[in-house]
Coordinates of C-alpha atoms and ligand atoms in Angstrom, one line a residue:
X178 CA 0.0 0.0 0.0
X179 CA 1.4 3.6 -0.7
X180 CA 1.2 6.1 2.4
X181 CA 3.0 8.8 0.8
X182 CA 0.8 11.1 1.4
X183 CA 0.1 10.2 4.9
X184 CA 3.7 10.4 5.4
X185 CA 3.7 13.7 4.1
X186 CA 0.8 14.7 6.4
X187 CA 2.7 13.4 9.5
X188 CA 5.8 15.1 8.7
X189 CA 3.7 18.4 9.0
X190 CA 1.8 17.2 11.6
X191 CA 5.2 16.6 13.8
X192 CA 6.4 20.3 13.3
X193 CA 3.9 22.1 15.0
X194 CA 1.9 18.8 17.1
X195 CA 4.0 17.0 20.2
X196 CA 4.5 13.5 18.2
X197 CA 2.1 15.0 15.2
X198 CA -1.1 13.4 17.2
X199 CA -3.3 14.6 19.5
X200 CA -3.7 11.5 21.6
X201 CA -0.5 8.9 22.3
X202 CA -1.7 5.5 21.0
X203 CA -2.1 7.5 17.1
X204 CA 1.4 7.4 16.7
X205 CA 1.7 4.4 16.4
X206 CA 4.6 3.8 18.3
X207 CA 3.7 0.6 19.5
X208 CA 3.5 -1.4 16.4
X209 CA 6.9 0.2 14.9
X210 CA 5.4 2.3 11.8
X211 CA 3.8 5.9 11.2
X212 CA 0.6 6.9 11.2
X213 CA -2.1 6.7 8.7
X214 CA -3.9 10.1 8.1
X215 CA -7.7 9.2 8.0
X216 CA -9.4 11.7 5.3
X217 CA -12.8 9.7 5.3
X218 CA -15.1 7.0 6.3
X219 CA -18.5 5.5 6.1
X220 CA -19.9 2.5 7.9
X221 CA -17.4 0.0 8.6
X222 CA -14.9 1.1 6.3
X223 CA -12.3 4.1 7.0
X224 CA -10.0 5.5 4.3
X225 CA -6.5 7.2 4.8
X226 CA -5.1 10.2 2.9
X227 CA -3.2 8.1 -0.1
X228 CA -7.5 6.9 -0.8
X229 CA -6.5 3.0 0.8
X230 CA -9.7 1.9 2.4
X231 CA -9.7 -0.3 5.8
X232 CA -12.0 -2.5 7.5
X233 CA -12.2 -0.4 10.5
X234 CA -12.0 -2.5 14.0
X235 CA -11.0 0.3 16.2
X236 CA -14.2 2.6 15.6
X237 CA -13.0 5.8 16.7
X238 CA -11.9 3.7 20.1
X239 CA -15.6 2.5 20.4
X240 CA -17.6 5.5 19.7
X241 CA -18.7 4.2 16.4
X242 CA -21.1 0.8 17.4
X243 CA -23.2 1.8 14.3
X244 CA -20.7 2.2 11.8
X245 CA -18.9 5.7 10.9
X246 CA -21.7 8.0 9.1
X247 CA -24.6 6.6 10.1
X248 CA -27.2 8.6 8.4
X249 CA -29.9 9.5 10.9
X250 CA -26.9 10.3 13.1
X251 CA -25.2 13.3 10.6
X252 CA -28.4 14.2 9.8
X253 CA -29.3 15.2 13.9
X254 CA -26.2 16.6 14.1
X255 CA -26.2 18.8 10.9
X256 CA -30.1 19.8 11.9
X257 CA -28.6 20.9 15.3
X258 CA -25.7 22.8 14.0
X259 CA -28.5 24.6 12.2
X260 CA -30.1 26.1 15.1
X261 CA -26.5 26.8 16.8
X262 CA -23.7 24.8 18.1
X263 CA -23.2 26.0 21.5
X264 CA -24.9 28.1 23.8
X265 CA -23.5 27.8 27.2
X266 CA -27.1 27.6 28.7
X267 CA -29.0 24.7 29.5
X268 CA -31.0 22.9 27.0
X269 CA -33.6 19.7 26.8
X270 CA -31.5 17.8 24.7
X271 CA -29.2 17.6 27.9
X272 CA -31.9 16.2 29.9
X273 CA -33.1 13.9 27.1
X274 CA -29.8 11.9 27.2
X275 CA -29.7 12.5 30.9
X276 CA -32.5 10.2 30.8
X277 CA -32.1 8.0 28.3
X278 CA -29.0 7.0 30.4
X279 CA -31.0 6.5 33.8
X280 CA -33.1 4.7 31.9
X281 CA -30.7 2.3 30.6
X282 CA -28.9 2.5 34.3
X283 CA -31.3 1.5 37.0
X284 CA -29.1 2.7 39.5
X285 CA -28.2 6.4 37.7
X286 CA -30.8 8.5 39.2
X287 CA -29.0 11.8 38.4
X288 CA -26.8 12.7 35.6
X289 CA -23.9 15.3 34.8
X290 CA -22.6 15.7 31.2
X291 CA -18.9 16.6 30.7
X292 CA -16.5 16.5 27.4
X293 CA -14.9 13.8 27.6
X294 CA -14.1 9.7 29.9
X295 CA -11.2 11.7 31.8
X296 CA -13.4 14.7 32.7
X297 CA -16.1 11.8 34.1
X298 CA -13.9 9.6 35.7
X299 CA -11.6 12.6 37.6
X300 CA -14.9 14.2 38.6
X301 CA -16.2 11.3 40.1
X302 CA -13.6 10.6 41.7
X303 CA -13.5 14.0 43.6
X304 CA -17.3 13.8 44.0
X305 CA -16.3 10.5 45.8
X306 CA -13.8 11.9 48.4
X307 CA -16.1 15.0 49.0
X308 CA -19.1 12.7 50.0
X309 CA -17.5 10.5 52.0
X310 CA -14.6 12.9 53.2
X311 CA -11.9 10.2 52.9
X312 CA -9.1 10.6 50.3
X313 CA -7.6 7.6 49.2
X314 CA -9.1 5.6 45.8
X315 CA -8.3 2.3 44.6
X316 CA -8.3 1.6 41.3
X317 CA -6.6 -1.6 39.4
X318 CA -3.3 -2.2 37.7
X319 CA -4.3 -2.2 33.4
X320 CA -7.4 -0.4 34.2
X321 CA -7.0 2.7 32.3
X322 CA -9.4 5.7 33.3
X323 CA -8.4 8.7 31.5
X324 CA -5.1 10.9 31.9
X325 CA -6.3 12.8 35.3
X326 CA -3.5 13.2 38.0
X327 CA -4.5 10.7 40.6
X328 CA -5.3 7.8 38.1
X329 CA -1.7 7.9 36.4
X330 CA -0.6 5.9 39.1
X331 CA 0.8 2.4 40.0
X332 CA 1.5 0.4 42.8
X333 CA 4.2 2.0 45.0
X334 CA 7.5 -0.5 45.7
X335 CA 7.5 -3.6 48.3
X336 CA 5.2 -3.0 51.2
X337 CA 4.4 0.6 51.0
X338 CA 0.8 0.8 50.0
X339 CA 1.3 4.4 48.2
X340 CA 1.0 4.4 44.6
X341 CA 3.9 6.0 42.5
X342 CA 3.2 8.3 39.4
X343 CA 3.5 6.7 35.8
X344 CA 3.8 10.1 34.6
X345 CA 6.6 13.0 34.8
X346 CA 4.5 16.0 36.2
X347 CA 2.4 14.6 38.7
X348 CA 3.2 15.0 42.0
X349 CA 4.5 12.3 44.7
X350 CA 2.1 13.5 46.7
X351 CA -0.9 13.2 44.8
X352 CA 0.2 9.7 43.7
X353 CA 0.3 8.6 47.4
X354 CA -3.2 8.5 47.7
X355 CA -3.6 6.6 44.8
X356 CA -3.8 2.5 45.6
X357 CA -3.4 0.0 43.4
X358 CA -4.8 -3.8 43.5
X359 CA -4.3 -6.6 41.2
X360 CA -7.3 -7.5 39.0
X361 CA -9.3 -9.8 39.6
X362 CA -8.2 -11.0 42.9
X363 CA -10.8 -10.0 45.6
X364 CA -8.1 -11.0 48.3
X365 CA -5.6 -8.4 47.5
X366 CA -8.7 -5.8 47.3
X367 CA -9.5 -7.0 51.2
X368 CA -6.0 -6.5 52.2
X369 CA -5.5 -3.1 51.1
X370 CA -9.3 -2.5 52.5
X371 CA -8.1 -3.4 55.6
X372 CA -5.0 -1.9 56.0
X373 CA -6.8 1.6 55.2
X374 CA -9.9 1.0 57.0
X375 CA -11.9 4.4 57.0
X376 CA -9.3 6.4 55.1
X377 CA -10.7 5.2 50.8
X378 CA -13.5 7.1 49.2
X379 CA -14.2 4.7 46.4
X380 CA -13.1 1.9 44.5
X381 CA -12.8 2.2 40.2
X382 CA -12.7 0.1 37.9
X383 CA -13.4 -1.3 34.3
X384 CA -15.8 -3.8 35.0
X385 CA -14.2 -5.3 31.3
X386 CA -10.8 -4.6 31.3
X387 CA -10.4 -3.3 27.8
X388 CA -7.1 -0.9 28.2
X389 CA -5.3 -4.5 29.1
X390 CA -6.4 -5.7 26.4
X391 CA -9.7 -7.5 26.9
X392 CA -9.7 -9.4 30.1
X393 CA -13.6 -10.0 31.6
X394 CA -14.1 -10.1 35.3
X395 CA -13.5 -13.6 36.9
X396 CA -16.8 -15.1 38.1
X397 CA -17.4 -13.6 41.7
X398 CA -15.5 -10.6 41.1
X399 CA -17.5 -7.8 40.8
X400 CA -20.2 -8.7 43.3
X401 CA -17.3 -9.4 45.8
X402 CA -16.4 -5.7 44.9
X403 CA -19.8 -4.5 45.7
X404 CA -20.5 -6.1 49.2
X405 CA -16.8 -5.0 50.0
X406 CA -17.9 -1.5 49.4
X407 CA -21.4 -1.8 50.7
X408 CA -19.8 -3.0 53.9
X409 CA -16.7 -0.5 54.4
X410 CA -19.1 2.3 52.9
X411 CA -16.6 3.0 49.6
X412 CA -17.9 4.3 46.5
X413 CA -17.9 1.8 43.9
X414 CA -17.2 3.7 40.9
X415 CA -17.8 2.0 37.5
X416 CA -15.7 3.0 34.7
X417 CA -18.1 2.1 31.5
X418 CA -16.6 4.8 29.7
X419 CA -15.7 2.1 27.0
X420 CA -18.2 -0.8 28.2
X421 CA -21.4 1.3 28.3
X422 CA -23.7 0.8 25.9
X423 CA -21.1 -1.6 23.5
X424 CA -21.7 -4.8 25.7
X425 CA -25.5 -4.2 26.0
X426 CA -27.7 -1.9 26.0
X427 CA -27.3 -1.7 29.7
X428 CA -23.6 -1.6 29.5
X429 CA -21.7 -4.4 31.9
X430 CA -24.0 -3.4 34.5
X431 CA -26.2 -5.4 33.1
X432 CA -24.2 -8.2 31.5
X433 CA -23.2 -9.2 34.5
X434 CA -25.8 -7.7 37.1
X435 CA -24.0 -5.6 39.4
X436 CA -24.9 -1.7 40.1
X437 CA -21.8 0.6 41.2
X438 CA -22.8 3.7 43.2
X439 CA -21.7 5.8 40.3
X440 CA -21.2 4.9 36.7
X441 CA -18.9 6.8 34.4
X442 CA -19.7 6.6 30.6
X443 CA -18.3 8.5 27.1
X444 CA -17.7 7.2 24.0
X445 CA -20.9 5.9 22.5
X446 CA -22.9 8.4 24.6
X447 CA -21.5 11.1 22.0
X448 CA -22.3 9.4 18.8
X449 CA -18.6 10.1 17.7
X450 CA -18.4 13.9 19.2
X451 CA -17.0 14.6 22.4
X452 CA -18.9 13.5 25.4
X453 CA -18.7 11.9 28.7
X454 CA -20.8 12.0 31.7
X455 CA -21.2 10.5 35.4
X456 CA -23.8 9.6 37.1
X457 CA -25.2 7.4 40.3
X458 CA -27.3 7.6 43.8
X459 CA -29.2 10.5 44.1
X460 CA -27.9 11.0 47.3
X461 CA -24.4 11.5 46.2
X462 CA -25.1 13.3 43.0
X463 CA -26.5 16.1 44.8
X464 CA -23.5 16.5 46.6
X465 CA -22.4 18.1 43.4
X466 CA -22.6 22.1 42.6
X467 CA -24.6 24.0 42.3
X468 CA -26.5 22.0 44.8
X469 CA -23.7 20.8 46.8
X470 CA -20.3 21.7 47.3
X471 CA -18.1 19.3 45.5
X472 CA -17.0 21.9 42.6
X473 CA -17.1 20.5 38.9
X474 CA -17.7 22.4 35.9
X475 CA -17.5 22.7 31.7
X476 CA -17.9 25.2 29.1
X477 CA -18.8 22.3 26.8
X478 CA -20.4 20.3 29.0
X479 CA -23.7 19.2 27.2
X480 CA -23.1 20.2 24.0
X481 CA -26.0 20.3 21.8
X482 CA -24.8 18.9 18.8
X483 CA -23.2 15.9 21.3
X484 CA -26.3 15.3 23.0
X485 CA -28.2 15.1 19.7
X486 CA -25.5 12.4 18.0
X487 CA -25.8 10.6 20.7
X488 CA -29.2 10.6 21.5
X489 CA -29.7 9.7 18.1
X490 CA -26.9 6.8 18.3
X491 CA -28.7 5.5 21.7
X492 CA -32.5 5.3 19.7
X493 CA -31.0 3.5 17.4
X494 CA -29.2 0.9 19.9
X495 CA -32.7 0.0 20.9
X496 CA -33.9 -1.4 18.0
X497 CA -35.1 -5.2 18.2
X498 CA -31.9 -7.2 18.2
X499 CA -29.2 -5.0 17.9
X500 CA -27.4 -6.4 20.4
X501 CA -27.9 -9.5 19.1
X502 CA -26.2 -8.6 15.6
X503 CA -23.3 -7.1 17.4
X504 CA -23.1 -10.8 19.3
X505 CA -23.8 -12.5 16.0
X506 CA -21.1 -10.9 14.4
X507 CA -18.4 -11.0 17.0
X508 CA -18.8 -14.7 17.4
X509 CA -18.5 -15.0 13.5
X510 CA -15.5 -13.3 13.4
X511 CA -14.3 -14.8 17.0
X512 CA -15.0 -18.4 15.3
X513 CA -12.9 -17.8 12.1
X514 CA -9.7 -16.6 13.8
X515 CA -9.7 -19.3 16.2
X516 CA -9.8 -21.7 13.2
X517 CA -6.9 -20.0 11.5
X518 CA -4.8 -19.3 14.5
X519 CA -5.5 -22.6 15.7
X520 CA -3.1 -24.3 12.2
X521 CA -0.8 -21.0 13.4
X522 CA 3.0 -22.0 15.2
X523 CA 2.1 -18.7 17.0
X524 CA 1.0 -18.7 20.3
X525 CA -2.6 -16.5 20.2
X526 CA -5.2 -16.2 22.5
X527 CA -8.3 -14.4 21.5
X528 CA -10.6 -12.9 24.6
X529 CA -13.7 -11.3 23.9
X530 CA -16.9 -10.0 25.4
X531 CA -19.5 -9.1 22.9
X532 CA -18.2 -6.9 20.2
X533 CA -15.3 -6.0 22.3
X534 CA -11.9 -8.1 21.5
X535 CA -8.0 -8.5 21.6
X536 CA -6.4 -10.8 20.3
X537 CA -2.9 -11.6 22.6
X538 CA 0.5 -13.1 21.2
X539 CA 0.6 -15.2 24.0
X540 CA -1.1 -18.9 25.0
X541 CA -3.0 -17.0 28.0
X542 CA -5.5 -17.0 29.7
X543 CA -5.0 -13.0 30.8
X544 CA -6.7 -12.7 33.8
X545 CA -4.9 -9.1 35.1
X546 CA -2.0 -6.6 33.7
X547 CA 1.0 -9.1 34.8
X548 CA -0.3 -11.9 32.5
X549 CA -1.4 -9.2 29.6
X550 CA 2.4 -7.8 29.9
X551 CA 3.7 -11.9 29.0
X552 CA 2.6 -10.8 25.2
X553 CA 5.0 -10.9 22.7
X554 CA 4.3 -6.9 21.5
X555 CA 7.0 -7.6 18.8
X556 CA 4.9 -10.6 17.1
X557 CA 1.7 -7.8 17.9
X558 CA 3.8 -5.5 15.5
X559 CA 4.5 -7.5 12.7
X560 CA 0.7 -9.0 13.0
X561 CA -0.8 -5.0 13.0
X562 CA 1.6 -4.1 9.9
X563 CA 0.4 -7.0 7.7
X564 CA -2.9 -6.1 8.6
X565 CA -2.9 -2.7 8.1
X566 CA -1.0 -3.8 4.7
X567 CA -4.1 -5.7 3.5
X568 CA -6.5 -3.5 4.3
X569 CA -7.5 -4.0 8.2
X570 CA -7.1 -1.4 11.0
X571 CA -6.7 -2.9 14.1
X572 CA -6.1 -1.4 17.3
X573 CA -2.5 -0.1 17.2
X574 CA -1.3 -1.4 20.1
X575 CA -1.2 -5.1 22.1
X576 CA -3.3 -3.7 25.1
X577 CA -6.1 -2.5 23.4
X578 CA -9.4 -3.7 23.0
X579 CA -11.1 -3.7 18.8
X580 CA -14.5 -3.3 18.6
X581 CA -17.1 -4.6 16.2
X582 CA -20.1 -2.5 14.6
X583 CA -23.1 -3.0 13.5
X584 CA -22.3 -2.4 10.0
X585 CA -19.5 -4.6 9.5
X586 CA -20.6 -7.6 6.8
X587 CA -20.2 -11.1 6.2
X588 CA -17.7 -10.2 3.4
X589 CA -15.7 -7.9 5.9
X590 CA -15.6 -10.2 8.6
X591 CA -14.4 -13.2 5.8
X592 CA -12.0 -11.0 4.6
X593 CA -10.1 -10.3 8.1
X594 CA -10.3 -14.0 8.8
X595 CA -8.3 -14.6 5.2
X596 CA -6.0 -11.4 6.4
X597 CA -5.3 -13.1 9.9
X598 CA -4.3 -16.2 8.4
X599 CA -1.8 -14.4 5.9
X600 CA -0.5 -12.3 8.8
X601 CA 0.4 -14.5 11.4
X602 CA 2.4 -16.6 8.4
X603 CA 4.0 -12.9 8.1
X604 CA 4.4 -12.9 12.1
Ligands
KE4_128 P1 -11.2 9.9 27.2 O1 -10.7 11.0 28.1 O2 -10.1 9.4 26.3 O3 -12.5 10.3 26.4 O4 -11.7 8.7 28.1 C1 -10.7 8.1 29.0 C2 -11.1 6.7 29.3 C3 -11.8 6.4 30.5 N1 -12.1 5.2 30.8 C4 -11.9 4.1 29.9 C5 -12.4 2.8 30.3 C6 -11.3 4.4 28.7 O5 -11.1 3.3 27.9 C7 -10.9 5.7 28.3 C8 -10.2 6.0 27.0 N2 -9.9 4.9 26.2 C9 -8.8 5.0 25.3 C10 -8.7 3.7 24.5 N3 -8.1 2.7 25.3 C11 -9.0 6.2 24.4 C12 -8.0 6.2 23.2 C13 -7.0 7.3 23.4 O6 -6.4 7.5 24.5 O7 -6.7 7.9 22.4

């Protein structure tokens, strides 16, 4: 495939933009080539600057369940760039999706939109600590929750309890209140619960790991979480930033039947535009300002023409078997690689929940971050390269999760199987 005009683009994009992308994983860096520059796309195809098309399998990182361009989806937003694109001012599309999401969250009785997962999860985090007036959090090694201070964190050395920074530029000191347990393993949870007994404000996490990857939570896991907080009183905060709405309707919550006290979501919320909200008990949500003091706030928050992409995106998801297709489809696809990996020398192990993926270049299973980390990367590289080579755009990087959509056809989902089986003879 020729990417000289991508390369052309990146060189540009380099001179005046740190790494010529304005989010990390773009570059590429983890699968040892540059960039491609995406002009275009339209359902589950995308196509780069130099006109190649790709079967698309990252989605815009999950946003795009419905395939990119949906009609009745530019067609809201276009409509509500007509009557203005920001205001600054409340309006009903905000409490339309408000509700929409309490509706499809049982245990979401109140709402806040904000711009983005990061802006959710750091938000709800401080709403957290200013509820329950404690300020340690404990979140999971591999869960990833957005770029905020506090969450780029990981376990601190030997027995100290106190999390380290991942990150130049955030403080010691904010990282020390920053916890970190293995996933999966309720045991190491009760230890660190008990050797801060009164002192966390809430407990986050992915309730399917899909920043490690795609690792599910072992059977047990996530009600263990929930009486552990019910019992200690710690907010169980759950990150469905990338799950909600993309596992079912109802987001893991309902896959797997367990409510957190407050739910942060994004992504598919926004139809594609930037969006992200948080929401839980009513109690606690009205510790929130104006109405309480816990200070949070956005220029953007609510943005019209977000609300109405992804009020839009969220009617559609209720349509009679949606869901259903997405399953349909994932297990196609699922089926067909484990048949060609299976005649592959290379190790693989393919994870999925739904129409949410990875595929690791290792025997697995990956049950947390230290197993996920046994991937050959290398292997991952060679495997994304061929891919991208022949047409499919994976995930750039081993520890991401792909993502199916609705609009992705037999024909596609043949034609990745044949590219698997050509790439891992390339790995
Ligand atoms: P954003 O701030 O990127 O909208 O959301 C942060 C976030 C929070 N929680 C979860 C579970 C997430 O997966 C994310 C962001 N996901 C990554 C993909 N692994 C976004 C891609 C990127 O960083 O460019």
């Amino acid at each position: 495939m020729d990417h000289k005009k991508s390369e052309e683009l990146f060189t540009q994009a380099r001179a005046i933009i740190p790494g010529g992308v304005n989010s990390p994983v773009r570059a590429f860096k983890a699968v040892g080539c540059n960039p491609v520059f995406i002009e275009k796309a339209a359902g589950s195809k995308i196509y780069d600057a130099d006109g190649n098309e790709y079967i698309d399998y990252v989605g815009s990182w999950g946003p795009m369940i419905l395939g990119h361009c949906h009609p009745k989806v530019v067609e809201a937003i276009q409509k509500t760039a007509a009557s203005g694109a920001s205001f600054g001012a409340p309006t009903h599309l905000e409490t339309e999706l408000a509700e929409m999401v309490s509706q499809a969250y049982p245990n979401v009785e109140k709402v806040r939109m904000v711009s983005s997962g990061t802006e959710a999860t750091m938000s709800a985090i401080r709403l957290a600590r200013g509820y329950t007036g404690r300020d340690k959090i404990l979140k999971f090694d591999g869960c990833y929750h957005g770029h905020a201070d506090s969450l780029l964190v990981k376990a601190g050395s030997g027995a100290a309890t106190f999390g380290v920074p991942t990150s130049p530029g955030v403080p010691a000191d904010f990282a020390k209140y920053t916890l970190t347990a293995t996933y999966n393993d309720l045991e190491d949870v009760k230890k660190i619960v008990a050797a801060n007994q009164g002192e966390i404000a809430c407990i986050i996490l992915e309730a399917i790991a899909g920043n490690m990857g795609c690792v599910p939570p072992a059977e047990g896991f996530l009600q263990g979480l929930r009486d552990i907080c019910t019992a200690a009183g710690i907010i169980l905060i759950i990150d469905e930033v990338m799950t909600g709405f993309r596992v079912a309707y109802g987001g893991a919550q309902e896959r797997y039947n367990v409510r957190g006290d407050l739910v942060c979501l994004g992504k598919i919320i926004g139809g594609g535009l930037p969006v992200g909200a948080f929401g839980g008990k009513r109690e606690i949500m009205e510790a929130l300002s104006p109405e309480g003091g816990v200070y949070q706030a956005g220029t953007l928050s609510g943005n019209p023409l977000a609300m109405s992409a992804g009020i839009t995106t969220l009617k559609l998801l209720q349509e009679e078997g949606f869901y259903q297709q997405i399953e349909e489809k994932s297990a196609y696809l699922e089926k067909g690689l484990q048949q060609v990996t299976g005649n592959s020398p290379v190790a693989t192990c393919l994870q999925r929940v739904g129409g949410m993926f990875c595929t690791y270049f290792q025997n697995g299973p990956v049950v947390n971050f230290a197993d996920a980390l046994e991937s050959d990367t290398d292997a991952f590289g060679r495997y994304f390269r061929s891919m991208l080579d022949q047409g499919i755009n994976l995930a750039p990087a081993q520890f991401e999760a792909g993502f199916m959509s609705i609009a992705h056809s037999k024909e596609d989902l043949d034609r990745t199987i044949a590219a698997v089986e050509k790439a891992l003879a390339a790995v």
